[in-house]
Amino acid sequence: PASPEDLAKRPQLTVADIEAAPEEAHATKVEAPLPCLYHALPTHKIDYVYHYFGLDDLAFEDLPYVGVLSALLGNLDTASRSAAELDTLVEKNLGNLDFFSETYAADDDLDDARPYLVVGTSALSERIDSAATIPSEVWSSTQFSDTDRMLALLTQKRIALSQYFVGSGHAAAMKRLTAHYAKSAVVAEALGGIDFYFFLKDLLANWDARKDDLRARLDDLSRRIFTSDHVLVSFTGSREDLEAFWKSAGALGLKSFQGQRRSLQVPEPVADDEAFVIPSNVSYVAEGAGARPKVASVGTWQVAARALSFDYLWNEVRVKGGAYGTGFRHTVSQLDQFWSYRDPNVDATLDRYEAAESYLRGWNPSPTELDGYVVSVVAAHDAPAKSRAIARRQDGEHFIGRPATWRADVRDQELAVSAEDVRGAAASLAGLHDSRSLVVFGPREAIEASGTKFLVRDMMDSE
């Protein structure tokens, strides 16, 4: 292997070395019994099918029950099979069968929120008929009568969430921080985040009194959600398999909902300083602010975020502060957000976040350093992805409403970034202390020692 000295002598890639972006096939709408988005991507004879069921016709109070429904579907008896038989059928014929929720919003609208219950599956080409029939059997005929099994499944879900908050508190904190400003994140919290976790704990604590009502609610939700009114099917595979899928699927047994419709009304976000007590010796510290006026392009922010994360924050929060990890992101909706991972500090880390503006305003890299940042950002942009991941990204871009050229435009912005552009982005971080909101996961001692007056909630299972 080459020595460090030899590596240092090798020429560094520059912006001039970067070639044109690799071409990517775009999704197309095809004629089918139901709205269908088709991805003509190479899949080595594995087909990927995602069914997106819109939740616009639900009340906001229904959303936690959608989270419960997602956790149960595929794990209970159906009208014609036991849970064990269903599990064997799925294992034999499908690569996976998953039920989960996602929420989309336009890039420039924090009040936008479009949630979906997603049913995802995959199958070998020769078993495409199973991908067309098994999911619909589950969503149309699951029986919610075995409340003992439901209790066990939901208890496992609660435990998994509690472990997630302890092990990945930075990710949970960033989602919660976004919910301080964006309605789409408020919805996501109700479907599967912190709000859902507390809903689930209360449901389990009062199981005997609530289980019968739960069964009725889940039956009603299934009838409301799994309809032909608000569904999009995404298919990735060969054209022959697409035709075979629809030949077996028909309309997936879906019909229009005939009952009384509701309208999803999302509460206004509230930007409190929140702290969540977890059984840990370290903290996860997130800080951000509401949307600021746009001062830089998406591509500029990609470079600025990398400089902040791997230079300033790495040295200040990780090396000096002792955190295991740290980072910054600027969202396309103009939200600035900092996070730390397994951090021994709270207030000292917040001080370092708030000094980031000064660092960025004075950023003055050499031409070689700037090229290094830009090349690494474009390399991440161009990183190879599996067809399934590309299709899922394109599905999201479809729901968000991004033009087909969006990624290419961002790549062009990245390639054109100057040091002056990055310094100009610092204006977005001005006055962070006066407009901030915070989310911290950590031990009670660290939270109480902070100079911030937090709204504190205990995540402990004993609650």
Short mmCIF file of C-alpha atoms in Angstrom, two decimals:
data_model
loop_
_atom_site.label_atom_id
_atom_site.label_comp_id
_atom_site.label_asym_id
_atom_site.label_seq_id
_atom_site.Cartn_x
_atom_site.Cartn_y
_atom_site.Cartn_z
CA PRO A 1 0.00 0.00 0.00
CA ALA A 2 1.04 3.60 -0.64
CA SER A 3 2.66 5.51 2.21
CA PRO A 4 1.12 8.76 3.55
CA GLU A 5 3.99 10.62 1.87
CA ASP A 6 3.20 9.02 -1.49
CA LEU A 7 -0.49 9.78 -1.09
CA ALA A 8 0.30 13.41 -0.31
CA LYS A 9 2.21 13.70 -3.59
CA ARG A 10 -0.69 12.48 -5.68
CA PRO A 11 -2.65 15.24 -7.44
CA GLN A 12 -5.99 16.13 -5.84
CA LEU A 13 -9.13 16.00 -7.93
CA THR A 14 -10.36 19.46 -8.86
CA VAL A 15 -13.66 20.83 -10.06
CA ALA A 16 -12.22 20.85 -13.56
CA ASP A 17 -11.82 17.06 -13.37
CA ILE A 18 -15.53 16.44 -12.76
CA GLU A 19 -17.38 15.16 -15.79
CA ALA A 20 -21.00 15.62 -16.75
CA ALA A 21 -23.60 14.13 -14.45
CA PRO A 22 -24.50 10.49 -15.08
CA GLU A 23 -27.83 10.14 -16.84
CA GLU A 24 -30.79 8.87 -14.86
CA ALA A 25 -34.03 7.49 -16.23
CA HIS A 26 -37.02 9.44 -14.97
CA ALA A 27 -40.30 7.99 -13.78
CA THR A 28 -43.29 8.08 -16.11
CA LYS A 29 -47.01 7.77 -15.54
CA VAL A 30 -48.48 4.75 -17.31
CA GLU A 31 -52.01 3.66 -18.10
CA ALA A 32 -53.23 1.15 -15.49
CA PRO A 33 -56.35 0.32 -13.48
CA LEU A 34 -55.05 2.71 -10.78
CA PRO A 35 -52.69 5.70 -10.98
CA CYS A 36 -49.23 4.27 -11.57
CA LEU A 37 -45.72 5.70 -11.63
CA TYR A 38 -43.32 3.48 -13.56
CA HIS A 39 -39.54 3.36 -13.08
CA ALA A 40 -37.69 1.67 -15.96
CA LEU A 41 -34.56 0.86 -13.97
CA PRO A 42 -32.39 -2.27 -14.01
CA THR A 43 -33.36 -4.56 -11.16
CA HIS A 44 -31.86 -7.98 -12.04
CA LYS A 45 -35.34 -9.53 -12.23
CA ILE A 46 -36.45 -8.22 -8.84
CA ASP A 47 -39.57 -6.05 -8.90
CA TYR A 48 -40.32 -3.33 -6.33
CA VAL A 49 -43.87 -2.15 -5.71
CA TYR A 50 -44.95 0.68 -3.39
CA HIS A 51 -48.56 1.63 -2.77
CA TYR A 52 -49.02 5.17 -1.43
CA PHE A 53 -52.39 5.71 0.27
CA GLY A 54 -53.17 9.36 1.00
CA LEU A 55 -54.41 10.21 4.48
CA ASP A 56 -56.04 13.56 3.64
CA ASP A 57 -59.50 12.25 4.56
CA LEU A 58 -58.56 11.52 8.18
CA ALA A 59 -58.83 13.69 11.27
CA PHE A 60 -55.55 14.64 12.92
CA GLU A 61 -56.61 12.61 15.98
CA ASP A 62 -56.69 9.51 13.76
CA LEU A 63 -52.98 9.69 12.91
CA PRO A 64 -51.58 7.87 15.97
CA TYR A 65 -53.98 5.04 15.20
CA VAL A 66 -52.49 4.91 11.69
CA GLY A 67 -49.14 4.34 13.41
CA VAL A 68 -50.69 1.47 15.36
CA LEU A 69 -52.28 0.06 12.21
CA SER A 70 -48.91 0.11 10.42
CA ALA A 71 -47.29 -1.80 13.28
CA LEU A 72 -49.96 -4.52 13.20
CA LEU A 73 -50.63 -5.14 9.51
CA GLY A 74 -48.83 -8.22 8.24
CA ASN A 75 -48.53 -9.64 11.76
CA LEU A 76 -52.12 -10.72 12.46
CA ASP A 77 -54.56 -13.27 11.08
CA THR A 78 -56.36 -12.46 7.85
CA ALA A 79 -59.80 -13.75 6.89
CA SER A 80 -58.26 -16.81 5.21
CA ARG A 81 -54.92 -17.37 6.99
CA SER A 82 -53.43 -17.42 10.44
CA ALA A 83 -50.59 -15.02 11.23
CA ALA A 84 -48.15 -17.94 11.06
CA GLU A 85 -49.46 -19.03 7.66
CA LEU A 86 -49.24 -15.47 6.39
CA ASP A 87 -45.66 -15.20 7.60
CA THR A 88 -44.74 -18.40 5.76
CA LEU A 89 -46.48 -17.17 2.61
CA VAL A 90 -44.59 -13.87 2.67
CA GLU A 91 -41.23 -15.54 3.38
CA LYS A 92 -41.73 -17.95 0.49
CA ASN A 93 -42.97 -15.51 -2.14
CA LEU A 94 -41.85 -11.98 -1.31
CA GLY A 95 -38.60 -10.25 -0.52
CA ASN A 96 -40.37 -8.06 2.01
CA LEU A 97 -43.77 -6.70 2.99
CA ASP A 98 -43.71 -3.46 4.99
CA PHE A 99 -46.34 -1.01 6.20
CA PHE A 100 -45.17 2.46 7.26
CA SER A 101 -46.03 6.14 6.95
CA GLU A 102 -44.35 9.08 5.23
CA THR A 103 -45.19 12.76 4.97
CA TYR A 104 -44.31 15.06 2.08
CA ALA A 105 -44.47 18.82 1.63
CA ALA A 106 -43.56 21.37 -1.01
CA ASP A 107 -40.03 22.71 -0.59
CA ASP A 108 -41.19 26.29 -0.05
CA ASP A 109 -44.27 25.75 2.12
CA LEU A 110 -43.91 24.96 5.83
CA ASP A 111 -47.71 24.75 6.10
CA ASP A 112 -47.93 21.94 3.57
CA ALA A 113 -48.38 18.38 4.88
CA ARG A 114 -49.33 15.37 2.78
CA PRO A 115 -49.15 12.10 4.75
CA TYR A 116 -49.31 8.64 3.24
CA LEU A 117 -49.56 5.11 4.54
CA VAL A 118 -47.09 3.21 2.37
CA VAL A 119 -47.23 -0.49 1.58
CA GLY A 120 -43.92 -1.68 0.17
CA THR A 121 -43.05 -5.07 -1.24
CA SER A 122 -40.60 -6.79 -3.56
CA ALA A 123 -40.60 -10.08 -5.41
CA LEU A 124 -38.67 -12.03 -8.00
CA SER A 125 -39.97 -11.61 -11.51
CA GLU A 126 -41.47 -15.11 -11.56
CA ARG A 127 -43.44 -14.34 -8.39
CA ILE A 128 -44.87 -10.99 -9.42
CA ASP A 129 -48.39 -12.36 -8.98
CA SER A 130 -47.67 -12.66 -5.24
CA ALA A 131 -46.65 -8.99 -5.09
CA ALA A 132 -49.99 -8.21 -6.74
CA THR A 133 -52.17 -10.24 -4.38
CA ILE A 134 -50.63 -10.75 -0.93
CA PRO A 135 -50.47 -7.08 0.16
CA SER A 136 -54.11 -6.51 -0.79
CA GLU A 137 -55.15 -9.60 1.17
CA VAL A 138 -53.47 -8.13 4.24
CA TRP A 139 -54.89 -4.63 4.01
CA SER A 140 -58.39 -5.78 3.08
CA SER A 141 -58.97 -8.69 5.46
CA THR A 142 -56.74 -8.41 8.55
CA GLN A 143 -58.62 -9.45 11.67
CA PHE A 144 -58.21 -7.30 14.78
CA SER A 145 -59.69 -9.87 17.13
CA ASP A 146 -56.53 -11.30 18.73
CA THR A 147 -55.99 -8.54 21.28
CA ASP A 148 -53.38 -10.54 23.20
CA ARG A 149 -51.17 -10.70 20.12
CA MET A 150 -51.87 -7.04 19.40
CA LEU A 151 -50.75 -6.17 22.91
CA ALA A 152 -47.50 -8.13 22.46
CA LEU A 153 -46.77 -6.51 19.07
CA LEU A 154 -47.43 -2.99 20.31
CA THR A 155 -45.32 -3.58 23.42
CA GLN A 156 -42.45 -4.60 21.14
CA LYS A 157 -43.02 -1.40 19.16
CA ARG A 158 -42.85 0.72 22.32
CA ILE A 159 -39.62 -0.96 23.40
CA ALA A 160 -38.07 -0.43 19.95
CA LEU A 161 -38.98 3.26 20.07
CA SER A 162 -37.53 3.72 23.54
CA GLN A 163 -34.29 2.08 22.39
CA TYR A 164 -34.25 4.36 19.35
CA PHE A 165 -34.49 7.47 21.54
CA VAL A 166 -31.56 6.30 23.66
CA GLY A 167 -29.35 5.12 20.79
CA SER A 168 -30.28 7.65 18.09
CA GLY A 169 -31.46 10.64 20.08
CA HIS A 170 -29.84 13.03 17.61
CA ALA A 171 -32.10 11.78 14.81
CA ALA A 172 -35.20 11.97 17.00
CA ALA A 173 -34.21 15.45 18.19
CA MET A 174 -33.81 16.72 14.62
CA LYS A 175 -37.25 15.42 13.64
CA ARG A 176 -38.76 17.04 16.71
CA LEU A 177 -36.92 20.29 16.00
CA THR A 178 -38.39 20.38 12.50
CA ALA A 179 -41.85 19.88 14.04
CA HIS A 180 -41.36 23.21 15.84
CA TYR A 181 -41.76 24.93 12.45
CA ALA A 182 -43.18 22.61 9.76
CA LYS A 183 -46.65 21.07 9.70
CA SER A 184 -45.37 18.05 7.78
CA ALA A 185 -43.13 17.23 10.74
CA VAL A 186 -46.02 17.77 13.17
CA VAL A 187 -47.86 15.08 11.23
CA ALA A 188 -44.82 12.80 11.23
CA GLU A 189 -44.53 13.13 15.02
CA ALA A 190 -48.15 12.01 15.41
CA LEU A 191 -47.67 9.07 13.04
CA GLY A 192 -44.46 7.66 14.49
CA GLY A 193 -42.41 10.13 16.49
CA ILE A 194 -42.35 11.36 20.07
CA ASP A 195 -46.06 12.20 20.16
CA PHE A 196 -46.88 8.73 18.88
CA TYR A 197 -44.61 7.20 21.53
CA PHE A 198 -46.50 8.89 24.36
CA PHE A 199 -49.82 7.95 22.74
CA LEU A 200 -48.66 4.34 22.56
CA LYS A 201 -47.51 4.30 26.18
CA ASP A 202 -50.90 5.59 27.31
CA LEU A 203 -52.71 3.07 25.13
CA LEU A 204 -50.73 0.18 26.61
CA ALA A 205 -51.12 1.46 30.16
CA ASN A 206 -54.91 1.40 29.69
CA TRP A 207 -55.13 -1.60 27.42
CA ASP A 208 -58.09 -3.40 28.97
CA ALA A 209 -60.22 -0.28 28.91
CA ARG A 210 -59.25 0.73 25.35
CA LYS A 211 -58.71 -2.48 23.38
CA ASP A 212 -62.31 -2.84 22.20
CA ASP A 213 -62.42 0.75 21.00
CA LEU A 214 -59.05 0.19 19.30
CA ARG A 215 -60.38 -2.76 17.33
CA ALA A 216 -63.31 -0.69 16.06
CA ARG A 217 -61.05 2.23 15.15
CA LEU A 218 -58.63 0.04 13.21
CA ASP A 219 -61.47 -1.54 11.23
CA ASP A 220 -62.82 1.91 10.41
CA LEU A 221 -59.38 3.25 9.46
CA SER A 222 -58.73 0.31 7.15
CA ARG A 223 -61.98 1.03 5.31
CA ARG A 224 -61.12 4.72 5.01
CA ILE A 225 -57.48 4.39 3.99
CA PHE A 226 -57.38 1.44 1.60
CA THR A 227 -59.56 2.89 -1.13
CA SER A 228 -59.14 3.89 -4.76
CA ASP A 229 -59.67 7.58 -3.95
CA HIS A 230 -56.14 8.61 -3.00
CA VAL A 231 -53.71 5.89 -4.07
CA LEU A 232 -50.63 5.87 -6.27
CA VAL A 233 -48.80 2.67 -7.18
CA SER A 234 -45.07 2.89 -7.89
CA PHE A 235 -43.56 0.01 -9.88
CA THR A 236 -39.87 -0.62 -10.57
CA GLY A 237 -38.93 -3.48 -12.91
CA SER A 238 -39.27 -4.55 -16.50
CA ARG A 239 -42.17 -3.48 -18.70
CA GLU A 240 -43.20 -7.15 -19.03
CA ASP A 241 -43.37 -7.53 -15.25
CA LEU A 242 -45.35 -4.29 -15.00
CA GLU A 243 -47.96 -5.71 -17.35
CA ALA A 244 -47.99 -9.03 -15.49
CA PHE A 245 -48.45 -7.21 -12.19
CA TRP A 246 -51.54 -5.33 -13.34
CA LYS A 247 -52.94 -8.46 -14.99
CA SER A 248 -52.86 -10.19 -11.60
CA ALA A 249 -53.68 -7.14 -9.50
CA GLY A 250 -56.64 -5.68 -11.36
CA ALA A 251 -57.73 -2.76 -9.20
CA LEU A 252 -56.21 -4.40 -6.09
CA GLY A 253 -59.72 -4.92 -4.77
CA LEU A 254 -59.96 -1.19 -4.00
CA LYS A 255 -63.18 0.77 -4.22
CA SER A 256 -64.11 4.37 -3.56
CA PHE A 257 -64.98 5.18 0.05
CA GLN A 258 -68.71 5.79 0.43
CA GLY A 259 -68.87 7.09 4.02
CA GLN A 260 -68.60 10.58 5.45
CA ARG A 261 -65.33 12.26 4.53
CA ARG A 262 -63.13 14.14 6.97
CA SER A 263 -60.50 16.79 6.40
CA LEU A 264 -57.00 16.69 7.85
CA GLN A 265 -56.48 19.86 9.87
CA VAL A 266 -52.93 20.04 11.23
CA PRO A 267 -52.28 22.07 14.40
CA GLU A 268 -49.90 25.00 14.20
CA PRO A 269 -46.32 24.11 15.14
CA VAL A 270 -45.10 25.28 18.56
CA ALA A 271 -41.43 26.16 19.05
CA ASP A 272 -40.83 25.29 22.72
CA ASP A 273 -37.46 24.48 24.26
CA GLU A 274 -37.99 20.77 24.93
CA ALA A 275 -35.94 18.24 26.87
CA PHE A 276 -36.64 14.51 27.08
CA VAL A 277 -35.15 12.51 29.92
CA ILE A 278 -33.61 9.21 28.82
CA PRO A 279 -31.56 6.60 30.72
CA SER A 280 -28.17 7.77 29.46
CA ASN A 281 -24.99 9.43 30.68
CA VAL A 282 -24.71 11.59 27.56
CA SER A 283 -26.98 13.96 25.67
CA TYR A 284 -28.15 14.68 22.15
CA VAL A 285 -28.44 18.43 21.60
CA ALA A 286 -30.33 20.00 18.68
CA GLU A 287 -30.79 23.70 18.01
CA GLY A 288 -32.48 25.54 15.16
CA ALA A 289 -34.63 28.46 14.15
CA GLY A 290 -37.59 29.19 11.93
CA ALA A 291 -37.29 29.81 8.22
CA ARG A 292 -35.04 32.71 7.26
CA PRO A 293 -34.99 34.65 3.98
CA LYS A 294 -33.13 32.74 1.30
CA VAL A 295 -29.51 33.91 1.15
CA ALA A 296 -27.86 31.07 -0.79
CA SER A 297 -28.67 28.31 -3.25
CA VAL A 298 -29.21 24.69 -2.27
CA GLY A 299 -25.85 23.84 -3.80
CA THR A 300 -24.07 26.55 -1.79
CA TRP A 301 -25.61 25.22 1.40
CA GLN A 302 -24.36 21.72 0.61
CA VAL A 303 -20.79 23.05 0.64
CA ALA A 304 -21.38 25.34 3.63
CA ALA A 305 -22.89 22.49 5.65
CA ARG A 306 -19.91 20.27 4.91
CA ALA A 307 -17.49 22.99 6.02
CA LEU A 308 -19.45 23.61 9.20
CA SER A 309 -19.84 19.90 10.00
CA PHE A 310 -16.36 18.60 9.20
CA ASP A 311 -14.25 21.61 10.13
CA TYR A 312 -15.84 23.99 12.64
CA LEU A 313 -18.23 21.67 14.48
CA TRP A 314 -15.85 18.71 14.35
CA ASN A 315 -13.14 20.74 16.10
CA GLU A 316 -15.38 22.66 18.49
CA VAL A 317 -18.07 20.17 19.51
CA ARG A 318 -16.32 16.86 19.00
CA VAL A 319 -12.63 17.50 19.65
CA LYS A 320 -12.91 20.25 22.26
CA GLY A 321 -16.36 19.43 23.60
CA GLY A 322 -16.00 15.65 23.70
CA ALA A 323 -19.14 14.70 21.77
CA TYR A 324 -18.97 11.53 19.68
CA GLY A 325 -20.43 13.29 16.66
CA THR A 326 -21.94 16.54 15.42
CA GLY A 327 -23.31 18.17 12.30
CA PHE A 328 -25.31 20.92 10.61
CA ARG A 329 -27.95 20.97 7.92
CA HIS A 330 -29.85 23.68 6.08
CA THR A 331 -33.14 22.36 4.75
CA VAL A 332 -34.66 23.29 1.40
CA SER A 333 -37.40 25.08 3.39
CA GLN A 334 -34.73 27.41 4.87
CA LEU A 335 -34.42 25.88 8.35
CA ASP A 336 -30.95 25.90 9.96
CA GLN A 337 -30.33 22.98 12.33
CA PHE A 338 -27.39 21.82 14.47
CA TRP A 339 -27.08 18.48 16.26
CA SER A 340 -24.67 16.57 18.48
CA TYR A 341 -24.35 12.85 19.22
CA ARG A 342 -23.50 11.39 22.64
CA ASP A 343 -22.52 14.77 23.99
CA PRO A 344 -21.29 15.37 27.58
CA ASN A 345 -22.40 19.02 27.34
CA VAL A 346 -25.55 21.02 26.74
CA ASP A 347 -24.94 24.75 27.24
CA ALA A 348 -21.33 24.69 26.01
CA THR A 349 -22.47 22.99 22.82
CA LEU A 350 -25.21 25.59 22.29
CA ASP A 351 -22.61 28.36 22.63
CA ARG A 352 -20.51 26.68 19.96
CA TYR A 353 -23.48 26.36 17.62
CA GLU A 354 -24.20 30.07 17.99
CA ALA A 355 -20.60 30.99 17.14
CA ALA A 356 -20.89 29.20 13.79
CA GLU A 357 -22.03 32.40 12.06
CA SER A 358 -18.72 34.07 12.82
CA TYR A 359 -16.78 31.06 11.53
CA LEU A 360 -18.74 30.91 8.29
CA ARG A 361 -18.60 34.65 7.73
CA GLY A 362 -14.81 34.52 7.90
CA TRP A 363 -14.38 31.30 5.89
CA ASN A 364 -11.39 31.76 3.60
CA PRO A 365 -10.18 28.44 2.18
CA SER A 366 -7.33 28.10 -0.24
CA PRO A 367 -8.29 27.19 -3.82
CA THR A 368 -7.20 23.61 -3.11
CA GLU A 369 -9.33 23.43 0.05
CA LEU A 370 -12.37 24.84 -1.74
CA ASP A 371 -11.95 22.33 -4.55
CA GLY A 372 -11.76 19.57 -1.95
CA TYR A 373 -15.07 20.59 -0.42
CA VAL A 374 -16.84 20.97 -3.76
CA VAL A 375 -15.50 17.68 -5.12
CA SER A 376 -16.60 15.81 -2.00
CA VAL A 377 -20.08 17.34 -2.17
CA VAL A 378 -20.50 16.43 -5.84
CA ALA A 379 -19.10 12.95 -5.18
CA ALA A 380 -21.82 12.43 -2.56
CA HIS A 381 -24.40 13.77 -5.02
CA ASP A 382 -23.22 11.31 -7.71
CA ALA A 383 -22.77 8.33 -5.38
CA PRO A 384 -24.14 5.16 -7.00
CA ALA A 385 -27.51 4.06 -5.66
CA LYS A 386 -29.53 0.90 -6.09
CA SER A 387 -32.56 1.04 -8.34
CA ARG A 388 -34.90 0.65 -5.40
CA ALA A 389 -33.41 3.72 -3.70
CA ILE A 390 -33.56 5.76 -6.91
CA ALA A 391 -37.21 4.86 -7.41
CA ARG A 392 -38.09 5.81 -3.83
CA ARG A 393 -36.30 9.14 -4.21
CA GLN A 394 -38.13 9.83 -7.44
CA ASP A 395 -41.45 8.94 -5.79
CA GLY A 396 -40.71 11.56 -3.14
CA GLU A 397 -39.78 14.15 -5.76
CA HIS A 398 -43.09 13.43 -7.51
CA PHE A 399 -45.08 14.09 -4.33
CA ILE A 400 -43.04 17.18 -3.46
CA GLY A 401 -43.52 18.55 -6.96
CA ARG A 402 -39.89 19.04 -7.90
CA PRO A 403 -39.13 19.45 -11.61
CA ALA A 404 -37.25 16.66 -13.39
CA THR A 405 -34.17 18.89 -13.61
CA TRP A 406 -34.01 19.64 -9.87
CA ARG A 407 -31.08 17.37 -9.02
CA ALA A 408 -29.14 18.44 -12.08
CA ASP A 409 -29.72 22.10 -11.18
CA VAL A 410 -28.45 21.51 -7.63
CA ARG A 411 -25.36 19.75 -9.01
CA ASP A 412 -24.63 22.74 -11.25
CA GLN A 413 -24.96 25.02 -8.22
CA GLU A 414 -22.52 22.87 -6.25
CA LEU A 415 -19.94 23.02 -9.03
CA ALA A 416 -20.22 26.82 -9.24
CA VAL A 417 -19.86 27.54 -5.49
CA SER A 418 -17.27 30.14 -4.48
CA ALA A 419 -15.87 30.97 -1.07
CA GLU A 420 -17.76 34.27 -1.27
CA ASP A 421 -21.02 32.36 -1.77
CA VAL A 422 -20.37 30.33 1.39
CA ARG A 423 -19.51 33.43 3.41
CA GLY A 424 -22.76 35.00 2.24
CA ALA A 425 -24.71 32.05 3.64
CA ALA A 426 -23.62 33.09 7.16
CA ALA A 427 -26.36 35.75 7.18
CA SER A 428 -28.90 32.97 7.73
CA LEU A 429 -27.26 32.12 11.08
CA ALA A 430 -27.29 35.67 12.45
CA GLY A 431 -29.06 36.15 15.79
CA LEU A 432 -29.57 32.43 16.34
CA HIS A 433 -29.65 32.77 20.15
CA ASP A 434 -32.56 35.22 20.04
CA SER A 435 -34.73 33.17 17.67
CA ARG A 436 -33.73 29.63 18.52
CA SER A 437 -35.60 26.61 19.77
CA LEU A 438 -34.01 23.55 21.34
CA VAL A 439 -34.56 19.82 21.64
CA VAL A 440 -32.39 17.81 24.02
CA PHE A 441 -32.40 14.12 24.86
CA GLY A 442 -30.29 13.36 27.88
CA PRO A 443 -29.99 12.54 31.58
CA ARG A 444 -32.04 14.58 34.02
CA GLU A 445 -28.88 15.91 35.71
CA ALA A 446 -27.57 17.47 32.48
CA ILE A 447 -30.96 18.97 31.64
CA GLU A 448 -31.43 20.48 35.09
CA ALA A 449 -27.87 21.85 35.08
CA SER A 450 -28.56 23.80 31.89
CA GLY A 451 -29.26 27.52 32.03
CA THR A 452 -32.23 27.00 29.69
CA LYS A 453 -35.68 26.55 31.14
CA PHE A 454 -36.85 23.47 29.27
CA LEU A 455 -40.27 21.91 28.99
CA VAL A 456 -39.18 18.54 30.43
CA ARG A 457 -40.81 15.19 29.73
CA ASP A 458 -39.64 11.84 31.03
CA MET A 459 -39.21 9.09 28.46
CA MET A 460 -38.52 6.41 31.07
CA ASP A 461 -40.61 3.27 30.80
CA SER A 462 -41.56 3.53 34.46
CA GLU A 463 -43.66 6.61 33.69
#
